[in-house]
Amino acid sequence: MEDNGKIRVGITHGDINGVGYEVILKSFSDPAMLELCTPIVYGSPKVATYHRKAMDVQTSFTIINNVDDAQDGKLNILNCTEDELKVELTKATPEAGKAALDALEKALQDYREGGIDVLVTAPINKHTIQSDAFHFPGHTEYIEERVGNNRKALMILLKDDFRVALVTGHIPVKDIATTITKELIMEKMEIFHRSLKQDFGIDCPRIAVFSLNPHAGDNGVIGTEERDVIIPAMQEMIAKGVQCFGPYPADGFMGSGNFCHFDGILAMYHDQGLAPFKALAMDEGVNFTAGLPIVRTSPAHGTAYDIAGQGIASENSFRQAIYLALDVYRNRMIEREIHARPLRKQYYEKRDDSDILKLDQQES
């Protein structure tokens, strides 16, 4: 549901005791942002006012009670929390967790009903948000269940052309080796490949694949997962036309700058991919949930309790998350238009020893 040609961006306020409202308000302190989209913050006007005063941010907003009332050219805040919500900056509280979940559930409900086009989520506390309704390791898994339509999600961290995807995400380190299978690697690589083409417009993406063990297992001396699992998965994907290379030891690959030569990197586990990514691109990195019908992004950082309320949090990552959501949405719209009205088929038919160009009049 685009508003006057502008994409409607649903924004969840995340943990109210962290830097969520700070980066939201700072992002829209620039009036030019309101020319790109119609933002709708799912949260609390009172909490937004509290943060605005605490940090002396001058961003104005309008209060709405329904997504259909969102105004173009305004930062809209849709109230979906309890009126007596208490802010305790820097603290992890159950109340803040409930407020984060209330906002997320309302935003996803409006998405299902066509009220918003894309979703940008401010950081949550993965512990305090847990409840009977939320028993997931993070946003990605929850959104996959709620609006995934039985499709699998893939976490991608990116900055510009530097993109890192994960085979396994929020699982304990002790479970990584047993979780990684040939089928799982192929599943994630297929999603990654499709996203690079559909969401980022790369015709023939090149994907680098990390090893699981140090030095890529050293031919089985330090582990056999490369030989028994990763390489067979890559071979099958290559046979399907996916350009994938490796497996590369993660340390040398990143340290040498080799990542610059690929469109994406498929890491085996969370910290293997995200530790170097955040070291290189923390301030402007974006978390993108690929593979699902919904376009969902978030900043690469967390709640940042240590600096909450001080007014020093950078909004760059959050702003980039908004830009990415808009770009991916437009790319998907372009692809839908192409497939909805494809070019007519052209082929040569041999007739009387001469090639005659014929146009097939049937739309495919």
Short mmCIF file of C-alpha atoms in Angstrom, two decimals:
data_model
loop_
_atom_site.label_atom_id
_atom_site.label_comp_id
_atom_site.label_asym_id
_atom_site.label_seq_id
_atom_site.Cartn_x
_atom_site.Cartn_y
_atom_site.Cartn_z
CA MET A 1 0.00 0.00 0.00
CA GLU A 2 2.01 2.93 -1.28
CA ASP A 3 0.93 6.37 -0.12
CA ASN A 4 1.00 8.91 -2.97
CA GLY A 5 3.76 6.91 -4.62
CA LYS A 6 5.75 6.69 -1.38
CA ILE A 7 6.58 3.41 0.27
CA ARG A 8 5.04 2.95 3.72
CA VAL A 9 7.77 1.96 6.16
CA GLY A 10 6.65 0.29 9.37
CA ILE A 11 9.18 0.84 12.18
CA THR A 12 9.06 -1.03 15.48
CA HIS A 13 10.50 0.87 18.44
CA GLY A 14 12.38 -2.12 19.89
CA ASP A 15 13.61 -1.97 23.49
CA ILE A 16 12.49 1.34 25.01
CA ASN A 17 15.43 1.35 27.45
CA GLY A 18 18.02 1.23 24.69
CA VAL A 19 18.96 3.48 21.77
CA GLY A 20 15.98 2.60 19.54
CA TYR A 21 14.10 5.86 19.84
CA GLU A 22 17.31 7.85 19.67
CA VAL A 23 18.32 6.44 16.28
CA ILE A 24 14.73 6.66 14.97
CA LEU A 25 14.33 10.32 15.94
CA LYS A 26 17.80 11.25 14.71
CA SER A 27 17.18 9.53 11.36
CA PHE A 28 14.06 11.59 10.73
CA SER A 29 15.50 14.85 11.99
CA ASP A 30 16.50 15.25 8.34
CA PRO A 31 13.37 16.38 6.42
CA ALA A 32 14.74 14.74 3.28
CA MET A 33 13.94 11.35 4.79
CA LEU A 34 10.24 12.19 4.71
CA GLU A 35 10.48 12.78 0.96
CA LEU A 36 11.60 9.16 0.44
CA CYS A 37 8.90 7.32 2.37
CA THR A 38 5.98 7.52 4.78
CA PRO A 39 7.30 6.29 8.16
CA ILE A 40 5.01 4.72 10.76
CA VAL A 41 6.60 4.01 14.14
CA TYR A 42 4.88 1.27 16.13
CA GLY A 43 5.41 2.27 19.74
CA SER A 44 4.46 4.90 22.27
CA PRO A 45 4.14 8.67 21.73
CA LYS A 46 4.82 9.21 25.46
CA VAL A 47 8.03 7.20 25.32
CA ALA A 48 9.07 8.98 22.14
CA THR A 49 8.49 12.32 23.89
CA TYR A 50 10.53 11.16 26.87
CA HIS A 51 13.50 10.24 24.69
CA ARG A 52 13.21 13.40 22.62
CA LYS A 53 13.40 15.58 25.74
CA ALA A 54 16.14 13.51 27.38
CA MET A 55 18.42 13.90 24.35
CA ASP A 56 17.23 17.31 23.17
CA VAL A 57 16.34 16.02 19.70
CA GLN A 58 14.05 18.39 17.82
CA THR A 59 12.33 15.84 15.55
CA SER A 60 8.59 16.42 15.44
CA PHE A 61 6.01 13.68 14.99
CA THR A 62 2.28 13.18 14.70
CA ILE A 63 0.27 10.70 16.77
CA ILE A 64 -2.09 8.24 15.06
CA ASN A 65 -4.26 5.38 16.32
CA ASN A 66 -4.61 3.51 13.04
CA VAL A 67 -2.21 2.88 10.16
CA ASP A 68 -4.75 4.27 7.70
CA ASP A 69 -4.44 7.66 9.41
CA ALA A 70 -0.71 7.96 8.61
CA GLN A 71 0.16 11.32 7.08
CA ASP A 72 2.54 11.81 4.21
CA GLY A 73 5.43 14.14 5.03
CA LYS A 74 5.21 13.35 8.76
CA LEU A 75 6.89 10.98 11.18
CA ASN A 76 3.85 9.04 12.39
CA ILE A 77 3.81 7.26 15.73
CA LEU A 78 1.10 4.66 16.18
CA ASN A 79 0.34 3.99 19.82
CA CYS A 80 0.28 0.24 20.50
CA THR A 81 1.52 -0.02 24.10
CA GLU A 82 0.17 0.60 27.59
CA ASP A 83 -0.24 4.25 28.62
CA GLU A 84 1.70 3.88 31.88
CA LEU A 85 4.78 2.41 30.25
CA LYS A 86 7.89 3.13 32.34
CA VAL A 87 11.25 3.94 30.78
CA GLU A 88 14.34 2.78 32.68
CA LEU A 89 17.27 3.70 30.48
CA THR A 90 20.16 1.21 30.32
CA LYS A 91 18.13 -1.50 32.10
CA ALA A 92 16.74 -4.78 30.80
CA THR A 93 13.17 -4.97 32.11
CA PRO A 94 10.21 -7.30 31.40
CA GLU A 95 8.05 -4.24 30.76
CA ALA A 96 10.36 -3.12 27.96
CA GLY A 97 10.30 -6.62 26.51
CA LYS A 98 6.52 -6.66 26.43
CA ALA A 99 6.41 -3.23 24.80
CA ALA A 100 8.81 -4.41 22.09
CA LEU A 101 6.66 -7.47 21.38
CA ASP A 102 3.42 -5.46 21.33
CA ALA A 103 4.88 -3.16 18.68
CA LEU A 104 6.21 -6.04 16.60
CA GLU A 105 2.92 -7.96 16.65
CA LYS A 106 0.91 -4.88 15.66
CA ALA A 107 3.28 -4.07 12.81
CA LEU A 108 3.09 -7.60 11.42
CA GLN A 109 -0.69 -7.54 11.69
CA ASP A 110 -0.81 -4.33 9.66
CA TYR A 111 1.63 -5.82 7.14
CA ARG A 112 -0.63 -8.83 6.63
CA GLU A 113 -3.55 -6.47 6.05
CA GLY A 114 -1.65 -4.32 3.55
CA GLY A 115 -1.14 -1.31 5.83
CA ILE A 116 2.64 -1.12 5.43
CA ASP A 117 4.98 -2.13 2.62
CA VAL A 118 8.23 -2.88 4.46
CA LEU A 119 9.39 -3.37 8.05
CA VAL A 120 12.40 -1.86 9.82
CA THR A 121 12.98 -3.08 13.37
CA ALA A 122 14.87 -1.25 16.11
CA PRO A 123 16.97 -3.53 18.37
CA ILE A 124 15.34 -5.76 20.99
CA ASN A 125 16.63 -7.51 24.07
CA LYS A 126 16.39 -11.19 23.16
CA HIS A 127 15.93 -12.18 26.81
CA THR A 128 13.29 -9.74 28.04
CA ILE A 129 11.09 -10.19 24.96
CA GLN A 130 10.63 -13.90 25.67
CA SER A 131 7.06 -14.89 26.54
CA ASP A 132 4.37 -17.43 25.71
CA ALA A 133 3.94 -15.59 22.39
CA PHE A 134 7.66 -15.14 21.70
CA HIS A 135 9.93 -18.14 22.20
CA PHE A 136 12.44 -17.45 19.48
CA PRO A 137 16.18 -16.61 19.44
CA GLY A 138 15.47 -13.31 17.68
CA HIS A 139 13.49 -11.24 15.19
CA THR A 140 14.40 -13.40 12.19
CA GLU A 141 12.88 -16.62 13.45
CA TYR A 142 9.76 -14.93 14.82
CA ILE A 143 9.06 -13.08 11.56
CA GLU A 144 9.67 -16.27 9.57
CA GLU A 145 6.93 -18.06 11.51
CA ARG A 146 4.45 -15.18 11.52
CA VAL A 147 4.59 -13.98 7.90
CA GLY A 148 6.95 -16.37 6.12
CA ASN A 149 4.23 -18.35 4.32
CA ASN A 150 6.29 -21.52 4.90
CA ARG A 151 9.37 -19.99 3.30
CA LYS A 152 12.76 -20.12 5.01
CA ALA A 153 14.60 -17.01 6.14
CA LEU A 154 18.27 -16.16 5.71
CA MET A 155 20.13 -13.58 7.77
CA ILE A 156 22.34 -11.30 5.65
CA LEU A 157 24.55 -8.56 7.12
CA LEU A 158 25.66 -6.02 4.55
CA LYS A 159 27.23 -2.71 3.80
CA ASP A 160 27.22 -1.65 0.16
CA ASP A 161 28.66 -4.63 -1.80
CA PHE A 162 29.96 -6.41 1.32
CA ARG A 163 27.35 -9.07 2.14
CA VAL A 164 27.65 -11.89 4.68
CA ALA A 165 24.99 -14.61 5.04
CA LEU A 166 24.79 -17.34 7.69
CA VAL A 167 24.14 -21.06 7.39
CA THR A 168 23.37 -21.24 11.12
CA GLY A 169 22.23 -18.26 13.16
CA HIS A 170 21.25 -17.97 16.79
CA ILE A 171 22.26 -21.40 18.07
CA PRO A 172 24.79 -22.47 20.73
CA VAL A 173 28.34 -23.01 19.49
CA LYS A 174 28.29 -26.62 20.72
CA ASP A 175 25.46 -27.40 18.27
CA ILE A 176 27.00 -25.87 15.14
CA ALA A 177 28.86 -28.88 13.73
CA THR A 178 25.91 -31.26 14.14
CA THR A 179 23.44 -28.73 12.72
CA ILE A 180 25.36 -28.08 9.52
CA THR A 181 24.36 -30.57 6.84
CA LYS A 182 24.75 -30.69 3.09
CA GLU A 183 21.03 -30.05 2.71
CA LEU A 184 21.09 -27.01 5.02
CA ILE A 185 24.05 -25.46 3.20
CA MET A 186 22.31 -25.97 -0.14
CA GLU A 187 19.07 -24.49 1.22
CA LYS A 188 20.80 -21.36 2.53
CA MET A 189 22.92 -20.95 -0.59
CA GLU A 190 19.86 -21.19 -2.81
CA ILE A 191 18.10 -18.47 -0.80
CA PHE A 192 21.26 -16.33 -0.86
CA HIS A 193 21.68 -16.76 -4.62
CA ARG A 194 18.04 -15.91 -5.29
CA SER A 195 18.19 -12.85 -3.02
CA LEU A 196 21.34 -11.53 -4.68
CA LYS A 197 19.53 -11.70 -8.00
CA GLN A 198 16.05 -10.57 -6.96
CA ASP A 199 16.76 -8.13 -4.14
CA PHE A 200 20.09 -6.69 -5.30
CA GLY A 201 19.84 -6.99 -9.08
CA ILE A 202 23.00 -9.08 -9.60
CA ASP A 203 22.59 -11.23 -12.72
CA CYS A 204 25.22 -13.87 -11.99
CA PRO A 205 26.33 -13.55 -8.36
CA ARG A 206 29.63 -14.97 -7.12
CA ILE A 207 29.42 -16.52 -3.64
CA ALA A 208 32.41 -17.32 -1.44
CA VAL A 209 31.87 -20.17 1.04
CA PHE A 210 33.67 -20.35 4.39
CA SER A 211 35.04 -23.54 5.86
CA LEU A 212 33.92 -24.68 9.30
CA ASN A 213 37.28 -25.71 10.69
CA PRO A 214 40.55 -23.74 10.94
CA HIS A 215 42.61 -23.88 7.74
CA ALA A 216 39.64 -25.52 5.98
CA GLY A 217 40.31 -28.70 7.91
CA ASP A 218 43.85 -29.21 6.49
CA ASN A 219 42.71 -32.18 4.43
CA GLY A 220 41.00 -33.83 7.37
CA VAL A 221 43.71 -33.20 9.98
CA ILE A 222 41.59 -30.59 11.84
CA GLY A 223 38.15 -31.85 10.85
CA THR A 224 36.31 -33.53 8.02
CA GLU A 225 33.23 -31.32 7.59
CA GLU A 226 34.76 -29.58 4.58
CA ARG A 227 35.39 -32.87 2.76
CA ASP A 228 32.22 -34.66 3.85
CA VAL A 229 29.62 -31.88 3.97
CA ILE A 230 30.60 -28.47 2.60
CA ILE A 231 32.35 -29.46 -0.64
CA PRO A 232 29.63 -31.96 -1.69
CA ALA A 233 26.99 -29.25 -1.10
CA MET A 234 28.98 -26.80 -3.22
CA GLN A 235 29.40 -29.35 -6.00
CA GLU A 236 25.64 -29.89 -6.23
CA MET A 237 24.96 -26.16 -6.28
CA ILE A 238 27.57 -25.63 -9.00
CA ALA A 239 25.79 -28.30 -11.03
CA LYS A 240 22.63 -26.20 -10.64
CA GLY A 241 24.36 -23.14 -12.06
CA VAL A 242 25.30 -21.34 -8.84
CA GLN A 243 28.75 -19.77 -8.89
CA CYS A 244 30.22 -20.66 -5.49
CA PHE A 245 33.87 -20.85 -4.52
CA GLY A 246 35.86 -22.23 -1.61
CA PRO A 247 35.65 -23.37 1.09
CA TYR A 248 37.94 -20.62 2.36
CA PRO A 249 39.44 -20.37 5.85
CA ALA A 250 37.67 -17.35 7.35
CA ASP A 251 40.76 -15.72 8.88
CA GLY A 252 42.90 -15.48 5.78
CA PHE A 253 39.97 -14.68 3.52
CA MET A 254 38.97 -11.59 5.49
CA GLY A 255 42.48 -10.53 6.42
CA SER A 256 43.66 -10.52 2.82
CA GLY A 257 40.72 -8.45 1.60
CA ASN A 258 39.63 -11.31 -0.68
CA PHE A 259 35.99 -10.57 0.24
CA CYS A 260 36.10 -7.60 -2.14
CA HIS A 261 36.06 -9.96 -5.13
CA PHE A 262 32.71 -11.61 -4.35
CA ASP A 263 29.07 -10.54 -4.31
CA GLY A 264 28.37 -12.47 -1.12
CA ILE A 265 29.98 -14.61 1.56
CA LEU A 266 28.27 -17.65 3.10
CA ALA A 267 29.58 -18.20 6.64
CA MET A 268 28.94 -21.38 8.59
CA TYR A 269 27.98 -19.78 11.91
CA HIS A 270 27.07 -16.48 13.55
CA ASP A 271 30.33 -15.13 14.93
CA GLN A 272 32.43 -16.48 12.06
CA GLY A 273 30.65 -14.12 9.70
CA LEU A 274 29.47 -11.31 11.94
CA ALA A 275 32.60 -10.67 14.02
CA PRO A 276 34.71 -9.59 11.02
CA PHE A 277 31.73 -7.89 9.38
CA LYS A 278 31.01 -5.72 12.40
CA ALA A 279 34.69 -4.94 12.83
CA LEU A 280 34.72 -3.55 9.29
CA ALA A 281 31.20 -2.15 8.89
CA MET A 282 29.53 -1.73 12.29
CA ASP A 283 28.54 1.92 11.96
CA GLU A 284 26.67 1.55 8.67
CA GLY A 285 25.96 -2.18 8.55
CA VAL A 286 22.43 -3.47 8.03
CA ASN A 287 20.75 -6.75 8.95
CA PHE A 288 18.47 -7.96 6.14
CA THR A 289 16.11 -10.92 6.40
CA ALA A 290 16.20 -12.54 2.97
CA GLY A 291 13.99 -15.33 1.64
CA LEU A 292 10.63 -14.11 2.98
CA PRO A 293 7.76 -12.27 1.28
CA ILE A 294 8.19 -9.35 3.68
CA VAL A 295 11.08 -6.93 3.27
CA ARG A 296 12.58 -6.60 6.75
CA THR A 297 15.76 -4.78 7.77
CA SER A 298 17.33 -3.57 11.01
CA PRO A 299 20.52 -1.84 12.13
CA ALA A 300 23.51 -4.10 12.70
CA HIS A 301 23.90 -2.98 16.33
CA GLY A 302 21.99 -4.00 19.44
CA THR A 303 20.21 -2.09 22.22
CA ALA A 304 23.49 -0.43 23.30
CA TYR A 305 22.44 -0.06 26.94
CA ASP A 306 25.90 1.28 27.78
CA ILE A 307 25.25 4.52 25.89
CA ALA A 308 21.44 4.71 26.06
CA GLY A 309 20.14 8.17 26.95
CA GLN A 310 23.45 9.93 26.38
CA GLY A 311 22.59 11.23 22.93
CA ILE A 312 25.76 9.84 21.37
CA ALA A 313 24.37 6.84 19.46
CA SER A 314 24.95 6.98 15.71
CA GLU A 315 21.86 6.76 13.53
CA ASN A 316 23.85 5.81 10.41
CA SER A 317 23.10 2.09 10.60
CA PHE A 318 19.39 2.68 11.17
CA ARG A 319 19.20 5.15 8.29
CA GLN A 320 20.96 2.67 6.02
CA ALA A 321 18.42 0.04 7.09
CA ILE A 322 15.64 2.31 5.83
CA TYR A 323 17.46 2.94 2.55
CA LEU A 324 17.98 -0.77 2.01
CA ALA A 325 14.33 -1.62 2.72
CA LEU A 326 13.26 0.92 0.09
CA ASP A 327 15.78 -0.34 -2.47
CA VAL A 328 14.86 -4.01 -2.02
CA TYR A 329 11.14 -3.25 -2.21
CA ARG A 330 11.62 -1.36 -5.49
CA ASN A 331 13.82 -4.14 -6.92
CA ARG A 332 11.12 -6.69 -6.14
CA MET A 333 8.47 -4.50 -7.76
CA ILE A 334 10.59 -4.26 -10.91
CA GLU A 335 11.03 -8.03 -11.01
CA ARG A 336 7.29 -8.59 -10.58
CA GLU A 337 6.58 -6.25 -13.48
CA ILE A 338 9.09 -8.07 -15.67
CA HIS A 339 7.54 -11.46 -14.94
CA ALA A 340 4.00 -10.14 -15.25
CA ARG A 341 4.63 -8.79 -18.75
CA PRO A 342 7.48 -10.82 -20.25
CA LEU A 343 8.91 -10.22 -23.71
CA ARG A 344 7.41 -12.29 -26.45
CA LYS A 345 9.41 -15.39 -27.33
CA GLN A 346 11.54 -15.20 -30.43
CA TYR A 347 12.94 -18.20 -32.29
CA TYR A 348 14.09 -19.32 -35.73
CA GLU A 349 12.20 -21.98 -37.60
CA LYS A 350 13.80 -23.91 -40.46
CA ARG A 351 11.58 -23.68 -43.53
CA ASP A 352 12.53 -24.49 -47.10
CA ASP A 353 16.23 -24.30 -46.24
CA SER A 354 15.92 -20.69 -45.07
CA ASP A 355 15.77 -19.30 -41.56
CA ILE A 356 12.67 -17.22 -41.01
CA LEU A 357 12.29 -15.20 -37.85
CA LYS A 358 8.94 -15.84 -36.30
CA LEU A 359 7.38 -14.15 -33.33
CA ASP A 360 5.39 -16.30 -30.98
CA GLN A 361 2.25 -14.28 -30.27
CA GLN A 362 1.48 -16.07 -27.06
CA GLU A 363 2.51 -14.49 -23.80
CA SER A 364 4.41 -16.86 -21.53
#
